[in-house]
Short mmCIF file of C-alpha atoms in Angstrom, two decimals:
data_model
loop_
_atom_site.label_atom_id
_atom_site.label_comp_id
_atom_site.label_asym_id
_atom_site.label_seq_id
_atom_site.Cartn_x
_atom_site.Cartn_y
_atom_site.Cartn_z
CA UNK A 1 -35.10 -47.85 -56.97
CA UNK A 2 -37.29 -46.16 -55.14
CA UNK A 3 -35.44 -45.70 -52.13
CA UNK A 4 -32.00 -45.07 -53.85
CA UNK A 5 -33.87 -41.63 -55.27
CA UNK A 6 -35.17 -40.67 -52.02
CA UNK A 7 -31.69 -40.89 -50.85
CA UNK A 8 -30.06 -38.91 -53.54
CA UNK A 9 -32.30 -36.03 -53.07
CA UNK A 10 -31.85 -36.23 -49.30
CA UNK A 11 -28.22 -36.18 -49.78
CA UNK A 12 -28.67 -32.99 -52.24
CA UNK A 13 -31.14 -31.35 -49.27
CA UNK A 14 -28.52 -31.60 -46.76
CA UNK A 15 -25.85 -30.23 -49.43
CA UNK A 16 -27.76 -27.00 -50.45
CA UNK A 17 -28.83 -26.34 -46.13
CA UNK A 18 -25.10 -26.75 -45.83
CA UNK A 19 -24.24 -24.34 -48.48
CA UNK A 20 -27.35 -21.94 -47.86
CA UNK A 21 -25.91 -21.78 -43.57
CA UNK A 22 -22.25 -21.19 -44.92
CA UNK A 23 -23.74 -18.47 -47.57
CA UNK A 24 -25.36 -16.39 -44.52
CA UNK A 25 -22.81 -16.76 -42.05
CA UNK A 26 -19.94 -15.77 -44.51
CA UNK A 27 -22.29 -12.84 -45.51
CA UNK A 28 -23.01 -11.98 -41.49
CA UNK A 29 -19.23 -11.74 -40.87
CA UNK A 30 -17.41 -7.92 -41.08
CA UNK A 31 -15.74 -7.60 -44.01
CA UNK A 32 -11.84 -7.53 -42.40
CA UNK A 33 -12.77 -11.28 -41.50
CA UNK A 34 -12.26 -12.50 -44.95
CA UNK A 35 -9.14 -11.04 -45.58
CA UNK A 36 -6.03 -12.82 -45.89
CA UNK A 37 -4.45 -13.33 -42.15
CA UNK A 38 -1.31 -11.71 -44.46
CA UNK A 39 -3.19 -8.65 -45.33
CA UNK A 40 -4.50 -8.07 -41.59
CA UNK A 41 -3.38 -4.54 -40.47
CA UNK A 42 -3.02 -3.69 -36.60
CA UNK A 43 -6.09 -2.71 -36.42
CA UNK A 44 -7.68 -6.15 -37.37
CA UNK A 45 -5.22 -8.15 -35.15
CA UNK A 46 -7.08 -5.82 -32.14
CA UNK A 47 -10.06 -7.07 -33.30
CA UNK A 48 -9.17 -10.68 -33.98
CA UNK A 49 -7.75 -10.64 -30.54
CA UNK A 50 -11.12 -9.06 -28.80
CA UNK A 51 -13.25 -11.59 -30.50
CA UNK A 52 -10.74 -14.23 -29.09
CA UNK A 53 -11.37 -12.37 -25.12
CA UNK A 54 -14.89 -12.71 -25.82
CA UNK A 55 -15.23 -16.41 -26.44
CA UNK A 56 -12.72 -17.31 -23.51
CA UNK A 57 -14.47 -17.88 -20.32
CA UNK A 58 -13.76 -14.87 -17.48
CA UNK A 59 -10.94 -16.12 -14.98
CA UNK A 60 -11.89 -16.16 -11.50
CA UNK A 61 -11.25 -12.86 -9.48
CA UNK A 62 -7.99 -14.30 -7.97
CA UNK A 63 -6.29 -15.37 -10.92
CA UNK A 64 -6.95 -12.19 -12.26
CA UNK A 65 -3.92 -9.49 -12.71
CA UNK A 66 -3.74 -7.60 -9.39
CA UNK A 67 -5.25 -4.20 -11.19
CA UNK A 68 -8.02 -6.05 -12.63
CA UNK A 69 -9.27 -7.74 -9.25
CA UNK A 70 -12.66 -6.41 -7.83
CA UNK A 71 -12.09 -3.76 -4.43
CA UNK A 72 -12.12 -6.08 -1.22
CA UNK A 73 -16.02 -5.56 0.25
CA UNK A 74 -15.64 -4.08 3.60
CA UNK A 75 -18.43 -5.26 6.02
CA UNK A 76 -19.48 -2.08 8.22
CA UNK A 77 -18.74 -3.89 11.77
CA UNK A 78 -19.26 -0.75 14.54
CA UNK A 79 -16.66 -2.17 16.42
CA UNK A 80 -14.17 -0.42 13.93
CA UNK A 81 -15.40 2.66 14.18
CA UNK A 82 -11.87 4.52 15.80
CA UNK A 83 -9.56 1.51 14.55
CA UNK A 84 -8.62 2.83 11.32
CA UNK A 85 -5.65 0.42 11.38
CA UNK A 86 -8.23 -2.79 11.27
CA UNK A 87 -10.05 -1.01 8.20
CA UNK A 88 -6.73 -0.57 6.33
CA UNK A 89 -5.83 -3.68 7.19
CA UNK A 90 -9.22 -5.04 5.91
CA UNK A 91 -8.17 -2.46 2.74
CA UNK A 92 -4.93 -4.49 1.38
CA UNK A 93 -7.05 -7.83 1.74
CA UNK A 94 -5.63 -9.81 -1.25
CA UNK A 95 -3.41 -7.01 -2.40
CA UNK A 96 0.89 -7.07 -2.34
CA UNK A 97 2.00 -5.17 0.46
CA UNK A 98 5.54 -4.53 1.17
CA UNK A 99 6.77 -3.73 4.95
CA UNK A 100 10.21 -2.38 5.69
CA UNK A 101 11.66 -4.05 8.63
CA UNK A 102 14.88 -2.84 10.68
CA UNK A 103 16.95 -4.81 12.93
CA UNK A 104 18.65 -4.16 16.35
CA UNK A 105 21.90 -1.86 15.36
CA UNK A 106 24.10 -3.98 16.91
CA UNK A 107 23.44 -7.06 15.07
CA UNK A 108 26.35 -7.72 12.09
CA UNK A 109 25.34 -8.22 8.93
CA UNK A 110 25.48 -11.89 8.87
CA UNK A 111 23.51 -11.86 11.92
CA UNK A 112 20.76 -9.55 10.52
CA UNK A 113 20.10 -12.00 7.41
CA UNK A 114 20.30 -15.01 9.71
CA UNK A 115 17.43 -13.47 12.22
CA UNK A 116 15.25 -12.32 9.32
CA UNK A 117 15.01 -15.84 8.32
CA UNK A 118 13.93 -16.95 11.07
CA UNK A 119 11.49 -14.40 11.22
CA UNK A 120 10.30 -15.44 8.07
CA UNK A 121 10.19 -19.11 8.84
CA UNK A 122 8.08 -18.40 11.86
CA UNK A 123 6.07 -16.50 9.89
CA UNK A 124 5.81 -19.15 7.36
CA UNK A 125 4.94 -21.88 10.05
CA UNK A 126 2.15 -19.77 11.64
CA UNK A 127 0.63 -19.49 7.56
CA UNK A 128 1.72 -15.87 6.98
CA UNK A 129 3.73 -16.01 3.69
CA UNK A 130 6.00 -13.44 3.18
CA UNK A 131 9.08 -13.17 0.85
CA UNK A 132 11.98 -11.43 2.17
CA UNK A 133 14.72 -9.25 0.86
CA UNK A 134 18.00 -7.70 2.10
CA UNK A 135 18.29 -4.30 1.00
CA UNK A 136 20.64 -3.00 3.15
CA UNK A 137 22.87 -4.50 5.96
CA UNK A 138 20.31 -4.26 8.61
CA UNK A 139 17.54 -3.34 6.74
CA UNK A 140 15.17 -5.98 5.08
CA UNK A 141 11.70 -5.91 2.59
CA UNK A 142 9.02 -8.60 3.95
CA UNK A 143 6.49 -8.83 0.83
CA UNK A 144 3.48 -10.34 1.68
CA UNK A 145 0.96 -11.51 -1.16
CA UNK A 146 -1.93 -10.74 0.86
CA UNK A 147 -1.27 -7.83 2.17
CA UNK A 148 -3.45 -8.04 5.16
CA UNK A 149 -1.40 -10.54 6.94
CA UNK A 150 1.34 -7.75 7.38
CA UNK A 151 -0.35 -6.70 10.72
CA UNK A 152 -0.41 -10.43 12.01
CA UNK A 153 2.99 -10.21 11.28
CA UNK A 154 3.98 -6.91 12.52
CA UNK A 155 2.22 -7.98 16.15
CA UNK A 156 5.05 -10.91 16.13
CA UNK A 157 7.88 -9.17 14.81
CA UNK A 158 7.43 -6.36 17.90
CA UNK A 159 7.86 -8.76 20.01
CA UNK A 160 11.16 -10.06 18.86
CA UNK A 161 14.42 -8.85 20.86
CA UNK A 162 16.00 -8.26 17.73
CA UNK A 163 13.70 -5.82 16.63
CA UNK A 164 14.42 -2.42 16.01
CA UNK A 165 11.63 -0.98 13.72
CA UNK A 166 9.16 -1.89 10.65
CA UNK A 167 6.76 0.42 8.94
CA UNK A 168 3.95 -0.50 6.76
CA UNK A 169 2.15 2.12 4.65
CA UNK A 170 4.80 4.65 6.14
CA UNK A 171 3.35 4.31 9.52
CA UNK A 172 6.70 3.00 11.94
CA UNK A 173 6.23 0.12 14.69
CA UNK A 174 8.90 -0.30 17.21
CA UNK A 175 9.97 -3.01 18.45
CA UNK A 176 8.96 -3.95 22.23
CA UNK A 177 12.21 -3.96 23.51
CA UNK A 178 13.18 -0.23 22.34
CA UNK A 179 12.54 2.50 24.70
CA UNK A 180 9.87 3.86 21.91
CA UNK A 181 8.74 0.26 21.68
CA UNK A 182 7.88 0.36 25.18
CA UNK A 183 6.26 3.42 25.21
CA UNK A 184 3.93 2.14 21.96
CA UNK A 185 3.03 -1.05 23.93
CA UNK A 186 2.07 0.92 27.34
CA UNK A 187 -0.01 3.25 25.08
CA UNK A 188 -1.96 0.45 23.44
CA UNK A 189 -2.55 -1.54 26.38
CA UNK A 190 -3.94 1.73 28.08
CA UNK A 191 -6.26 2.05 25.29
CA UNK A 192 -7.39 -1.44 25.63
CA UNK A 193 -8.22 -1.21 29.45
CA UNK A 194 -11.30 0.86 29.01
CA UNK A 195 -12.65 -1.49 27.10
CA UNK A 196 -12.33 -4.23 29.21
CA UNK A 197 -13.68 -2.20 32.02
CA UNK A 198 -16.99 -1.18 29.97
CA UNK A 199 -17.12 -5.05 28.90
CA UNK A 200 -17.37 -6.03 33.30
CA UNK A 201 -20.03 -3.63 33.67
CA UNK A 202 -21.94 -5.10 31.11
CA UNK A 203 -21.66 -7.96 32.14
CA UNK A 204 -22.49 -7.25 35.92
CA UNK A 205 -25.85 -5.59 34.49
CA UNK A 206 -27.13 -8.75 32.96
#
């Protein structure tokens, strides 16, 4: 008998702490929470939905909408210093980045789609992804998802006898076997040969 009262009044405990919790956190909540969902105006649904942003866990930065993601840190590396292309090209790290790409003039049109493609499967097989797009008859879009691969790609499509032109952030590259091509590549390998130079004498000190 005993024990059947002792369990009737625990029962009765464990009502009234149940009732009592329910009592404060009803009495805790803002009052547009115990409306009817029916009479919810638009400003409660923008509140409903904030407290729903606040329980969900934060996605991970690249899941994220492309606005939303977090700047690219750029590591200060001296060696840039003079190169802005490398530090905008550090700059579009994980960002979309379109690059307009031209083909030789005397390629048909047929023959213009049919050598982008290849471009883009070499592209592709060398783990630069790029989607392309025909906008005119010689004339193509490469978008590339992360946008700092368009350089790697731009050094490849130069080289192609096919290539006219491409530009990427309105700067124009031509290709290699243009007469301004060839004066772009003689330019940059003169710039490189200083370097070189300074890295012999270093190495003829030590």
């Amino acid at each position: 008998m005993a024990v059947r009262i002792t369990c009737i009044l625990g029962f009765f405990l464990l009502f009234f702490v149940c009732v009592s919790s329910k009592k404060t956190n009803d009495e805790e909540k803002p009052a547009w929470t115990k409306k009817d969902i029916r009479d919810y105006t638009d400003a409660d649904m923008e509140r409903l939905l904030d407290q729903w942003d606040e329980d969900e866990e934060p996605l991970p930065d690249d899941e994220l909408p492309e606005h939303l993601r977090p700047q690219p840190k750029l590591s200060f590396d001296p060696n840039n210093i003079g190169d802005p292309e490398n530090l905008l090209k550090m700059s579009k790290k994980g960002r979309t980045l379109m690059m307009f790409v031209q083909v030789a003039d005397h390629l048909s049109p047929d023959e213009a789609e049919e050598v982008t493609k290849i471009w883009q499967s070499a592209l592709y097989n060398s783990h630069i992804q790029a989607e392309r797009y025909m906008v005119d008859q010689r004339r193509a879009i490469f978008m590339y998802k992360d946008g700092s691969q368009a350089w790697d790609a731009k050094d490849f499509l130069v080289e192609q006898p096919e290539m006219k032109e491409c530009s990427i952030e309105n700067k124009v590259y031509h290709g290699y076997h243009t007469s301004e091509g060839k004066k772009e590549k003689a330019e940059a390998e003169a710039k490189k040969k200083p370097t070189a130079k300074k890295g012999k004498k270093r190495k003829e000190e030590l």
